[in-house]
Amino acid sequence: MGKLKIRKGDTVKVVAGESKGIEGKVLEVFRDTNKALVEGVNMITKHEKPSAQNPQGGIVKKEAKIQISNLALLDPTSGEATRVGMRIEDGKKVRFSKKSGEVIK
């Protein structure tokens, strides 16, 4: 697998699927399955048994994984969806926004 262009902590926008148009922060990236967990996106209802953390149990709403191909990184300056490029600056490989040319992080 190649290097993924979306990382934990990035702000992304969903460009396809049921949650299309929603923006959120990436909580976790799963490289082996090319999926990510995004805050407030792809919400599912899950029936949970009572446990130590949740003694009541019941129905819980939580985020499910979403395919990385359905996500677009938001440009740090304009806040619009952008594609990501890689370039070398000062001997380090950095990500940059294709829309503004701005380095990401």
C-alpha atoms as an extended CHARMM CRD file, in Angstrom:
* protein
*
       105  EXT
         1         1  MET       CA              0.0000000000        0.0000000000        0.0000000000  PROA      1               0.0000000000
         2         2  GLY       CA              1.1010000000        3.5130000000       -0.7750000000  PROA      2               0.0000000000
         3         3  LYS       CA              1.2480000000        6.4730000000        1.5450000000  PROA      3               0.0000000000
         4         4  LEU       CA             -2.1830000000        7.8200000000        2.4480000000  PROA      4               0.0000000000
         5         5  LYS       CA             -2.8320000000       11.5180000000        1.9110000000  PROA      5               0.0000000000
         6         6  ILE       CA             -5.2280000000       11.8000000000        4.8470000000  PROA      6               0.0000000000
         7         7  ARG       CA             -3.9310000000       11.6200000000        8.4100000000  PROA      7               0.0000000000
         8         8  LYS       CA             -5.2880000000       11.6730000000       11.9520000000  PROA      8               0.0000000000
         9         9  GLY       CA             -6.2770000000       15.2000000000       12.9760000000  PROA      9               0.0000000000
        10        10  ASP       CA             -7.0190000000       16.4370000000        9.4350000000  PROA      10              0.0000000000
        11        11  THR       CA            -10.2900000000       18.2000000000        8.6830000000  PROA      11              0.0000000000
        12        12  VAL       CA            -12.0610000000       16.4820000000        5.7970000000  PROA      12              0.0000000000
        13        13  LYS       CA            -15.2830000000       16.7370000000        3.8070000000  PROA      13              0.0000000000
        14        14  VAL       CA            -17.3090000000       13.7330000000        2.6400000000  PROA      14              0.0000000000
        15        15  VAL       CA            -17.6670000000       13.8710000000       -1.1560000000  PROA      15              0.0000000000
        16        16  ALA       CA            -19.7000000000       10.6820000000       -1.7150000000  PROA      16              0.0000000000
        17        17  GLY       CA            -22.1030000000        8.4170000000        0.1310000000  PROA      17              0.0000000000
        18        18  GLU       CA            -24.9120000000        8.8610000000        2.6270000000  PROA      18              0.0000000000
        19        19  SER       CA            -23.0260000000       11.4900000000        4.6710000000  PROA      19              0.0000000000
        20        20  LYS       CA            -22.1200000000       13.6000000000        1.5960000000  PROA      20              0.0000000000
        21        21  GLY       CA            -21.3130000000       17.2470000000        2.3780000000  PROA      21              0.0000000000
        22        22  ILE       CA            -20.5510000000       16.7400000000        6.0800000000  PROA      22              0.0000000000
        23        23  GLU       CA            -17.2250000000       18.0250000000        7.4250000000  PROA      23              0.0000000000
        24        24  GLY       CA            -15.3900000000       16.5240000000       10.3670000000  PROA      24              0.0000000000
        25        25  LYS       CA            -12.0650000000       15.7560000000       12.0090000000  PROA      25              0.0000000000
        26        26  VAL       CA            -10.2940000000       12.4440000000       11.3440000000  PROA      26              0.0000000000
        27        27  LEU       CA            -10.1520000000       10.4580000000       14.6020000000  PROA      27              0.0000000000
        28        28  GLU       CA             -8.2760000000        7.4110000000       13.2990000000  PROA      28              0.0000000000
        29        29  VAL       CA             -6.9420000000        6.0290000000        9.9960000000  PROA      29              0.0000000000
        30        30  PHE       CA             -6.9540000000        2.2980000000        9.1860000000  PROA      30              0.0000000000
        31        31  ARG       CA             -4.2410000000        1.7960000000        6.5520000000  PROA      31              0.0000000000
        32        32  ASP       CA             -4.8400000000       -1.9300000000        6.0260000000  PROA      32              0.0000000000
        33        33  THR       CA             -8.4710000000       -1.3880000000        4.9070000000  PROA      33              0.0000000000
        34        34  ASN       CA             -8.0820000000        2.1660000000        3.4330000000  PROA      34              0.0000000000
        35        35  LYS       CA            -10.7360000000        3.4880000000        5.8130000000  PROA      35              0.0000000000
        36        36  ALA       CA            -10.9600000000        6.3040000000        8.3420000000  PROA      36              0.0000000000
        37        37  LEU       CA            -13.0630000000        7.1820000000       11.3590000000  PROA      37              0.0000000000
        38        38  VAL       CA            -14.3900000000       10.7500000000       11.0630000000  PROA      38              0.0000000000
        39        39  GLU       CA            -16.1090000000       12.7040000000       13.8630000000  PROA      39              0.0000000000
        40        40  GLY       CA            -19.8710000000       12.9750000000       13.2580000000  PROA      40              0.0000000000
        41        41  VAL       CA            -19.7890000000       11.1510000000        9.9050000000  PROA      41              0.0000000000
        42        42  ASN       CA            -21.3730000000        7.8000000000        8.9110000000  PROA      42              0.0000000000
        43        43  MET       CA            -23.3090000000        7.4740000000       12.1830000000  PROA      43              0.0000000000
        44        44  ILE       CA            -24.7310000000        4.0420000000       13.0570000000  PROA      44              0.0000000000
        45        45  THR       CA            -26.9450000000        2.8140000000       15.8920000000  PROA      45              0.0000000000
        46        46  LYS       CA            -25.4620000000       -0.0430000000       17.8620000000  PROA      46              0.0000000000
        47        47  HSD       CA            -27.1590000000       -2.1910000000       20.4920000000  PROA      47              0.0000000000
        48        48  GLU       CA            -24.7770000000       -2.5870000000       23.4410000000  PROA      48              0.0000000000
        49        49  LYS       CA            -24.9580000000       -5.0040000000       26.3420000000  PROA      49              0.0000000000
        50        50  PRO       CA            -24.5220000000       -3.5670000000       29.8350000000  PROA      50              0.0000000000
        51        51  SER       CA            -20.8150000000       -3.3280000000       30.7540000000  PROA      51              0.0000000000
        52        52  ALA       CA            -18.5420000000       -1.6100000000       33.2760000000  PROA      52              0.0000000000
        53        53  GLN       CA            -18.2670000000        1.5360000000       31.0850000000  PROA      53              0.0000000000
        54        54  ASN       CA            -21.9530000000        1.5340000000       30.1520000000  PROA      54              0.0000000000
        55        55  PRO       CA            -23.9010000000       -0.1210000000       33.0050000000  PROA      55              0.0000000000
        56        56  GLN       CA            -27.2610000000        0.7690000000       31.4490000000  PROA      56              0.0000000000
        57        57  GLY       CA            -26.5450000000       -0.7420000000       28.0090000000  PROA      57              0.0000000000
        58        58  GLY       CA            -29.0960000000        0.0610000000       25.3040000000  PROA      58              0.0000000000
        59        59  ILE       CA            -28.9260000000        1.7230000000       21.8790000000  PROA      59              0.0000000000
        60        60  VAL       CA            -25.8660000000        3.8970000000       21.2080000000  PROA      60              0.0000000000
        61        61  LYS       CA            -25.1440000000        6.1440000000       18.1990000000  PROA      61              0.0000000000
        62        62  LYS       CA            -21.5090000000        6.0470000000       17.0730000000  PROA      62              0.0000000000
        63        63  GLU       CA            -19.3030000000        6.6920000000       14.0510000000  PROA      63              0.0000000000
        64        64  ALA       CA            -18.5000000000        3.8990000000       11.6190000000  PROA      64              0.0000000000
        65        65  LYS       CA            -15.4800000000        3.6670000000        9.3120000000  PROA      65              0.0000000000
        66        66  ILE       CA            -15.7170000000        5.3870000000        5.9200000000  PROA      66              0.0000000000
        67        67  GLN       CA            -13.7200000000        4.6970000000        2.7610000000  PROA      67              0.0000000000
        68        68  ILE       CA            -10.8520000000        7.1840000000        2.3000000000  PROA      68              0.0000000000
        69        69  SER       CA            -11.7350000000        7.6000000000       -1.3930000000  PROA      69              0.0000000000
        70        70  ASN       CA            -15.0000000000        9.2380000000       -0.2380000000  PROA      70              0.0000000000
        71        71  LEU       CA            -13.1130000000       11.9350000000        1.7120000000  PROA      71              0.0000000000
        72        72  ALA       CA            -11.4730000000       15.1570000000        0.5330000000  PROA      72              0.0000000000
        73        73  LEU       CA             -9.0520000000       17.1760000000        2.6310000000  PROA      73              0.0000000000
        74        74  LEU       CA            -10.0710000000       20.7770000000        3.3470000000  PROA      74              0.0000000000
        75        75  ASP       CA             -7.7240000000       23.5420000000        2.1950000000  PROA      75              0.0000000000
        76        76  PRO       CA             -6.1210000000       25.2710000000        5.2280000000  PROA      76              0.0000000000
        77        77  THR       CA             -6.6550000000       28.7800000000        3.7730000000  PROA      77              0.0000000000
        78        78  SER       CA             -9.9860000000       28.7030000000        1.9090000000  PROA      78              0.0000000000
        79        79  GLY       CA            -11.7380000000       25.8390000000        3.7110000000  PROA      79              0.0000000000
        80        80  GLU       CA            -12.7230000000       24.2030000000        0.3990000000  PROA      80              0.0000000000
        81        81  ALA       CA            -12.1440000000       20.5780000000       -0.5820000000  PROA      81              0.0000000000
        82        82  THR       CA             -8.7850000000       20.0970000000       -2.2910000000  PROA      82              0.0000000000
        83        83  ARG       CA             -6.5540000000       17.3900000000       -3.6640000000  PROA      83              0.0000000000
        84        84  VAL       CA             -3.2480000000       16.6780000000       -1.9370000000  PROA      84              0.0000000000
        85        85  GLY       CA              0.2030000000       16.7040000000       -3.4980000000  PROA      85              0.0000000000
        86        86  MET       CA              3.6230000000       15.7750000000       -2.1410000000  PROA      86              0.0000000000
        87        87  ARG       CA              6.8410000000       17.7460000000       -2.5790000000  PROA      87              0.0000000000
        88        88  ILE       CA             10.2270000000       18.0010000000       -0.9270000000  PROA      88              0.0000000000
        89        89  GLU       CA             11.0070000000       21.1520000000        1.0850000000  PROA      89              0.0000000000
        90        90  ASP       CA             14.2430000000       21.5100000000        3.0660000000  PROA      90              0.0000000000
        91        91  GLY       CA             14.9880000000       17.8070000000        2.5440000000  PROA      91              0.0000000000
        92        92  LYS       CA             11.6100000000       16.7300000000        4.0050000000  PROA      92              0.0000000000
        93        93  LYS       CA              8.5880000000       15.3510000000        2.1800000000  PROA      93              0.0000000000
        94        94  VAL       CA              5.5480000000       17.5640000000        2.8490000000  PROA      94              0.0000000000
        95        95  ARG       CA              1.8870000000       17.5360000000        1.8400000000  PROA      95              0.0000000000
        96        96  PHE       CA              0.4900000000       20.5720000000        0.0460000000  PROA      96              0.0000000000
        97        97  SER       CA             -2.9080000000       21.7350000000       -1.1700000000  PROA      97              0.0000000000
        98        98  LYS       CA             -3.2650000000       21.5710000000       -4.9630000000  PROA      98              0.0000000000
        99        99  LYS       CA             -5.7580000000       24.4760000000       -4.8350000000  PROA      99              0.0000000000
       100       100  SER       CA             -3.6750000000       27.0510000000       -2.9790000000  PROA      100             0.0000000000
       101       101  GLY       CA             -0.1930000000       25.5100000000       -3.0180000000  PROA      101             0.0000000000
       102       102  GLU       CA             -0.1230000000       25.9570000000        0.7910000000  PROA      102             0.0000000000
       103       103  VAL       CA              1.7730000000       23.3600000000        2.8900000000  PROA      103             0.0000000000
       104       104  ILE       CA             -0.5260000000       21.2990000000        5.1130000000  PROA      104             0.0000000000
       105       105  LYS       CA              0.6930000000       21.2840000000        8.7760000000  PROA      105             0.0000000000
